[in-house]
mmCIF file of C-alpha atoms in Angstrom:
data_model
loop_
_atom_site.group_PDB
_atom_site.id
_atom_site.type_symbol
_atom_site.label_atom_id
_atom_site.label_comp_id
_atom_site.label_asym_id
_atom_site.label_seq_id
_atom_site.Cartn_x
_atom_site.Cartn_y
_atom_site.Cartn_z
ATOM 1 C CA UNK I 1 -49.678 47.745 -106.679
ATOM 2 C CA UNK I 2 -49.109 49.017 -103.293
ATOM 3 C CA UNK I 3 -45.913 49.484 -101.399
ATOM 4 C CA UNK I 4 -45.415 49.144 -97.488
ATOM 5 C CA UNK I 5 -43.159 52.082 -96.040
ATOM 6 C CA UNK I 6 -41.242 52.116 -92.947
ATOM 7 C CA UNK I 7 -43.808 53.340 -91.072
ATOM 8 C CA UNK I 8 -47.017 50.749 -92.278
ATOM 9 C CA UNK I 9 -48.316 53.271 -94.771
ATOM 10 C CA UNK I 10 -49.311 51.785 -97.982
ATOM 11 C CA UNK I 11 -48.454 54.103 -100.889
ATOM 12 C CA UNK I 12 -49.883 53.449 -104.355
ATOM 13 C CA UNK I 13 -49.165 53.842 -108.066
ATOM 14 C CA UNK I 14 -49.664 57.084 -109.995
ATOM 15 C CA UNK I 15 -52.096 55.286 -112.178
ATOM 16 C CA UNK I 16 -53.968 53.499 -109.850
ATOM 17 C CA UNK I 17 -54.812 56.539 -108.159
ATOM 18 C CA UNK I 18 -55.940 58.459 -110.864
ATOM 19 C CA UNK I 19 -58.180 55.429 -112.475
ATOM 20 C CA UNK I 20 -59.755 55.724 -108.707
ATOM 21 C CA UNK I 21 -60.243 59.034 -108.646
ATOM 22 C CA UNK I 22 -61.858 59.219 -112.074
ATOM 23 C CA UNK I 23 -64.165 56.350 -111.315
ATOM 24 C CA UNK I 24 -65.212 57.950 -107.779
ATOM 25 C CA UNK I 25 -65.745 61.522 -109.868
ATOM 26 C CA UNK I 26 -67.873 59.642 -112.836
ATOM 27 C CA UNK I 27 -70.063 58.342 -109.983
ATOM 28 C CA UNK I 28 -70.528 61.619 -107.850
ATOM 29 C CA UNK I 29 -73.266 63.291 -108.048
ATOM 30 C CA UNK I 30 -71.192 66.928 -106.893
ATOM 31 C CA UNK I 31 -67.542 67.099 -108.072
ATOM 32 C CA UNK I 32 -65.214 65.692 -105.574
ATOM 33 C CA UNK I 33 -62.161 67.559 -104.071
ATOM 34 C CA UNK I 34 -59.453 65.058 -103.374
ATOM 35 C CA UNK I 35 -56.582 65.612 -100.944
ATOM 36 C CA UNK I 36 -53.573 64.517 -99.805
ATOM 37 C CA UNK I 37 -50.436 64.667 -97.216
ATOM 38 C CA UNK I 38 -47.730 65.656 -99.480
ATOM 39 C CA UNK I 39 -45.597 67.977 -97.130
ATOM 40 C CA UNK I 40 -42.327 66.280 -99.007
ATOM 41 C CA UNK I 41 -43.877 65.863 -102.382
ATOM 42 C CA UNK I 42 -46.164 63.167 -104.095
ATOM 43 C CA UNK I 43 -43.616 60.433 -102.817
ATOM 44 C CA UNK I 44 -45.287 60.617 -99.359
ATOM 45 C CA UNK I 45 -48.269 58.663 -100.673
ATOM 46 C CA UNK I 46 -47.549 57.611 -104.216
ATOM 47 C CA UNK I 47 -44.564 55.151 -105.258
ATOM 48 C CA UNK I 48 -43.278 57.287 -108.895
ATOM 49 C CA UNK I 49 -43.752 60.654 -106.952
ATOM 50 C CA UNK I 50 -40.912 62.852 -106.371
ATOM 51 C CA UNK I 51 -39.825 63.122 -103.164
ATOM 52 C CA UNK I 52 -38.206 66.161 -101.276
ATOM 53 C CA UNK I 53 -36.322 66.853 -98.261
ATOM 54 C CA UNK I 54 -37.785 67.667 -95.265
ATOM 55 C CA UNK I 55 -39.381 71.690 -94.466
ATOM 56 C CA UNK I 56 -36.266 71.969 -91.945
ATOM 57 C CA UNK I 57 -33.679 71.084 -94.777
ATOM 58 C CA UNK I 58 -35.477 73.533 -97.147
ATOM 59 C CA UNK I 59 -35.024 76.239 -94.635
ATOM 60 C CA UNK I 60 -31.705 75.479 -93.806
ATOM 61 C CA UNK I 61 -31.094 76.585 -97.723
ATOM 62 C CA UNK I 62 -32.056 80.181 -96.839
ATOM 63 C CA UNK I 63 -33.458 80.575 -100.110
ATOM 64 C CA UNK I 64 -37.393 80.524 -99.788
ATOM 65 C CA UNK I 65 -37.660 79.910 -104.032
ATOM 66 C CA UNK I 66 -37.043 76.508 -103.094
ATOM 67 C CA UNK I 67 -39.848 76.139 -101.221
ATOM 68 C CA UNK I 68 -41.902 77.680 -104.267
ATOM 69 C CA UNK I 69 -40.310 75.167 -106.810
ATOM 70 C CA UNK I 70 -41.362 71.990 -104.179
ATOM 71 C CA UNK I 71 -44.771 73.390 -103.959
ATOM 72 C CA UNK I 72 -44.993 73.527 -107.876
ATOM 73 C CA UNK I 73 -43.557 70.155 -108.237
ATOM 74 C CA UNK I 74 -46.017 68.894 -105.765
ATOM 75 C CA UNK I 75 -48.906 70.215 -107.104
ATOM 76 C CA UNK I 76 -48.276 69.411 -110.923
ATOM 77 C CA UNK I 77 -47.584 65.729 -109.926
ATOM 78 C CA UNK I 78 -51.013 65.820 -107.283
ATOM 79 C CA UNK I 79 -52.936 67.425 -110.239
ATOM 80 C CA UNK I 80 -51.768 64.050 -112.513
ATOM 81 C CA UNK I 81 -52.741 61.919 -109.977
ATOM 82 C CA UNK I 82 -56.219 63.098 -109.496
ATOM 83 C CA UNK I 83 -55.214 64.815 -106.213
ATOM 84 C CA UNK I 84 -56.505 68.848 -106.077
ATOM 85 C CA UNK I 85 -55.637 69.808 -102.538
ATOM 86 C CA UNK I 86 -52.366 69.419 -101.245
ATOM 87 C CA UNK I 87 -52.103 68.993 -97.474
ATOM 88 C CA UNK I 88 -49.037 71.447 -96.914
ATOM 89 C CA UNK I 89 -47.303 73.652 -96.043
ATOM 90 C CA UNK I 90 -46.337 73.287 -92.490
ATOM 91 C CA UNK I 91 -46.657 76.548 -90.918
ATOM 92 C CA UNK I 92 -45.367 75.414 -87.772
ATOM 93 C CA UNK I 93 -42.229 77.196 -85.764
ATOM 94 C CA UNK I 94 -40.063 74.729 -84.589
ATOM 95 C CA UNK I 95 -39.404 76.444 -81.099
ATOM 96 C CA UNK I 96 -39.500 73.663 -79.051
ATOM 97 C CA UNK I 97 -36.719 70.550 -79.645
ATOM 98 C CA UNK I 98 -37.905 68.423 -77.401
ATOM 99 C CA UNK I 99 -41.292 68.444 -79.836
ATOM 100 C CA UNK I 100 -41.821 64.705 -81.012
ATOM 101 C CA UNK I 101 -44.140 65.282 -84.125
ATOM 102 C CA UNK I 102 -43.048 68.544 -85.673
ATOM 103 C CA UNK I 103 -39.273 69.009 -85.508
ATOM 104 C CA UNK I 104 -37.757 68.497 -88.913
ATOM 105 C CA UNK I 105 -41.571 69.253 -90.922
ATOM 106 C CA UNK I 106 -40.780 72.980 -89.730
ATOM 107 C CA UNK I 107 -39.303 75.436 -91.721
ATOM 108 C CA UNK I 108 -37.344 76.666 -88.941
ATOM 109 C CA UNK I 109 -37.619 78.469 -85.563
ATOM 110 C CA UNK I 110 -37.599 81.800 -86.943
ATOM 111 C CA UNK I 111 -41.382 83.595 -87.239
ATOM 112 C CA UNK I 112 -40.779 85.471 -89.834
ATOM 113 C CA UNK I 113 -38.764 83.238 -92.143
ATOM 114 C CA UNK I 114 -41.049 80.584 -91.924
ATOM 115 C CA UNK I 115 -43.582 82.841 -92.921
ATOM 116 C CA UNK I 116 -41.121 83.140 -96.116
ATOM 117 C CA UNK I 117 -40.935 79.905 -96.797
ATOM 118 C CA UNK I 118 -44.619 79.098 -96.399
ATOM 119 C CA UNK I 119 -45.275 81.907 -98.515
ATOM 120 C CA UNK I 120 -43.423 80.631 -101.388
ATOM 121 C CA UNK I 121 -44.780 77.030 -100.892
ATOM 122 C CA UNK I 122 -48.485 78.072 -101.200
ATOM 123 C CA UNK I 123 -47.391 80.287 -104.306
ATOM 124 C CA UNK I 124 -46.179 77.196 -105.901
ATOM 125 C CA UNK I 125 -48.545 74.615 -104.926
ATOM 126 C CA UNK I 126 -51.812 77.686 -105.900
ATOM 127 C CA UNK I 127 -50.099 78.981 -109.144
ATOM 128 C CA UNK I 128 -49.908 75.538 -110.566
ATOM 129 C CA UNK I 129 -53.460 74.014 -110.087
ATOM 130 C CA UNK I 130 -53.864 72.840 -106.845
ATOM 131 C CA UNK I 131 -55.061 73.808 -102.948
ATOM 132 C CA UNK I 132 -52.757 74.502 -100.614
ATOM 133 C CA UNK I 133 -53.507 74.115 -96.670
ATOM 134 C CA UNK I 134 -51.521 75.895 -93.987
ATOM 135 C CA UNK I 135 -50.990 73.344 -90.768
ATOM 136 C CA UNK I 136 -51.316 73.068 -87.966
ATOM 137 C CA UNK I 137 -53.491 75.920 -86.589
ATOM 138 C CA UNK I 138 -52.745 77.889 -84.274
ATOM 139 C CA UNK I 139 -49.225 76.497 -84.159
ATOM 140 C CA UNK I 140 -47.823 72.987 -83.238
ATOM 141 C CA UNK I 141 -44.046 73.840 -82.762
ATOM 142 C CA UNK I 142 -43.964 73.912 -78.828
ATOM 143 C CA UNK I 143 -45.455 71.235 -77.633
ATOM 144 C CA UNK I 144 -44.025 68.014 -75.943
ATOM 145 C CA UNK I 145 -46.832 65.213 -77.321
ATOM 146 C CA UNK I 146 -47.504 63.667 -80.175
ATOM 147 C CA UNK I 147 -50.957 64.885 -81.137
ATOM 148 C CA UNK I 148 -51.940 61.883 -83.205
ATOM 149 C CA UNK I 149 -51.659 60.072 -79.615
ATOM 150 C CA UNK I 150 -52.808 62.778 -76.969
ATOM 151 C CA UNK I 151 -53.858 66.361 -76.657
ATOM 152 C CA UNK I 152 -50.963 68.275 -76.470
ATOM 153 C CA UNK I 153 -51.033 72.039 -74.981
ATOM 154 C CA UNK I 154 -49.506 75.362 -76.544
ATOM 155 C CA UNK I 155 -47.998 77.167 -73.635
ATOM 156 C CA UNK I 156 -47.873 80.954 -73.101
ATOM 157 C CA UNK I 157 -49.848 84.059 -73.343
ATOM 158 C CA UNK I 158 -51.945 85.471 -76.061
ATOM 159 C CA UNK I 159 -48.970 88.055 -76.860
ATOM 160 C CA UNK I 160 -46.448 85.182 -77.281
ATOM 161 C CA UNK I 161 -49.150 83.508 -79.679
ATOM 162 C CA UNK I 162 -49.250 86.702 -81.577
ATOM 163 C CA UNK I 163 -45.633 87.175 -81.892
ATOM 164 C CA UNK I 164 -44.516 83.562 -82.659
ATOM 165 C CA UNK I 165 -47.117 80.715 -83.561
ATOM 166 C CA UNK I 166 -49.613 83.224 -85.352
ATOM 167 C CA UNK I 167 -46.866 84.686 -87.854
ATOM 168 C CA UNK I 168 -46.349 82.149 -90.359
ATOM 169 C CA UNK I 169 -50.551 81.542 -90.511
ATOM 170 C CA UNK I 170 -50.890 85.427 -91.390
ATOM 171 C CA UNK I 171 -47.793 85.006 -93.905
ATOM 172 C CA UNK I 172 -50.171 82.317 -95.093
ATOM 173 C CA UNK I 173 -53.275 83.936 -95.385
ATOM 174 C CA UNK I 174 -51.778 87.393 -96.955
ATOM 175 C CA UNK I 175 -50.724 84.939 -99.639
ATOM 176 C CA UNK I 176 -53.843 83.700 -100.427
ATOM 177 C CA UNK I 177 -53.702 80.440 -98.961
ATOM 178 C CA UNK I 178 -56.684 78.268 -99.713
ATOM 179 C CA UNK I 179 -57.330 76.667 -96.635
ATOM 180 C CA UNK I 180 -55.967 76.262 -92.770
ATOM 181 C CA UNK I 181 -56.050 72.871 -91.007
ATOM 182 C CA UNK I 182 -56.623 73.301 -87.520
ATOM 183 C CA UNK I 183 -54.481 71.217 -85.414
ATOM 184 C CA UNK I 184 -55.542 68.856 -82.835
ATOM 185 C CA UNK I 185 -54.308 71.439 -79.798
ATOM 186 C CA UNK I 186 -55.465 72.839 -76.572
#
């Protein structure tokens, strides 16, 4: 069965997800890579999954090991459901309080600190059998528009981009992140 959440997003059961994934894999000529947006754990999309607080709440704990734990549990549950690729962590720096789309999805406003949490989340995911995706390159924190509705512009100079937005992405690359998701940004 499926469950419609408050945003109208349907969530299914882990069993149904695994059965569907297995059926698709059997029919595929080459193995499929299945990905899902599990920023706050598998419960974002699967009813029986574990739900976690937002990245901002994890950042507020001050302990990047919490991000490792969330990544680890998310990876283990994702793989049980047949999902290989976790579309997380969010590597955006929350440097604009008027941002309508990132805000609590970011680990915080300090680029180096965000990088520490991003690194730990990636290790948690990738040391437990799944592929991580640092997003939303080159940085979605300082925008005034929801990128699902229009094309936001990231303001500032190249120097500013280097010292703020790109810092967590460099940390993700140094951590061996399996992929980077580009943002719908100009």
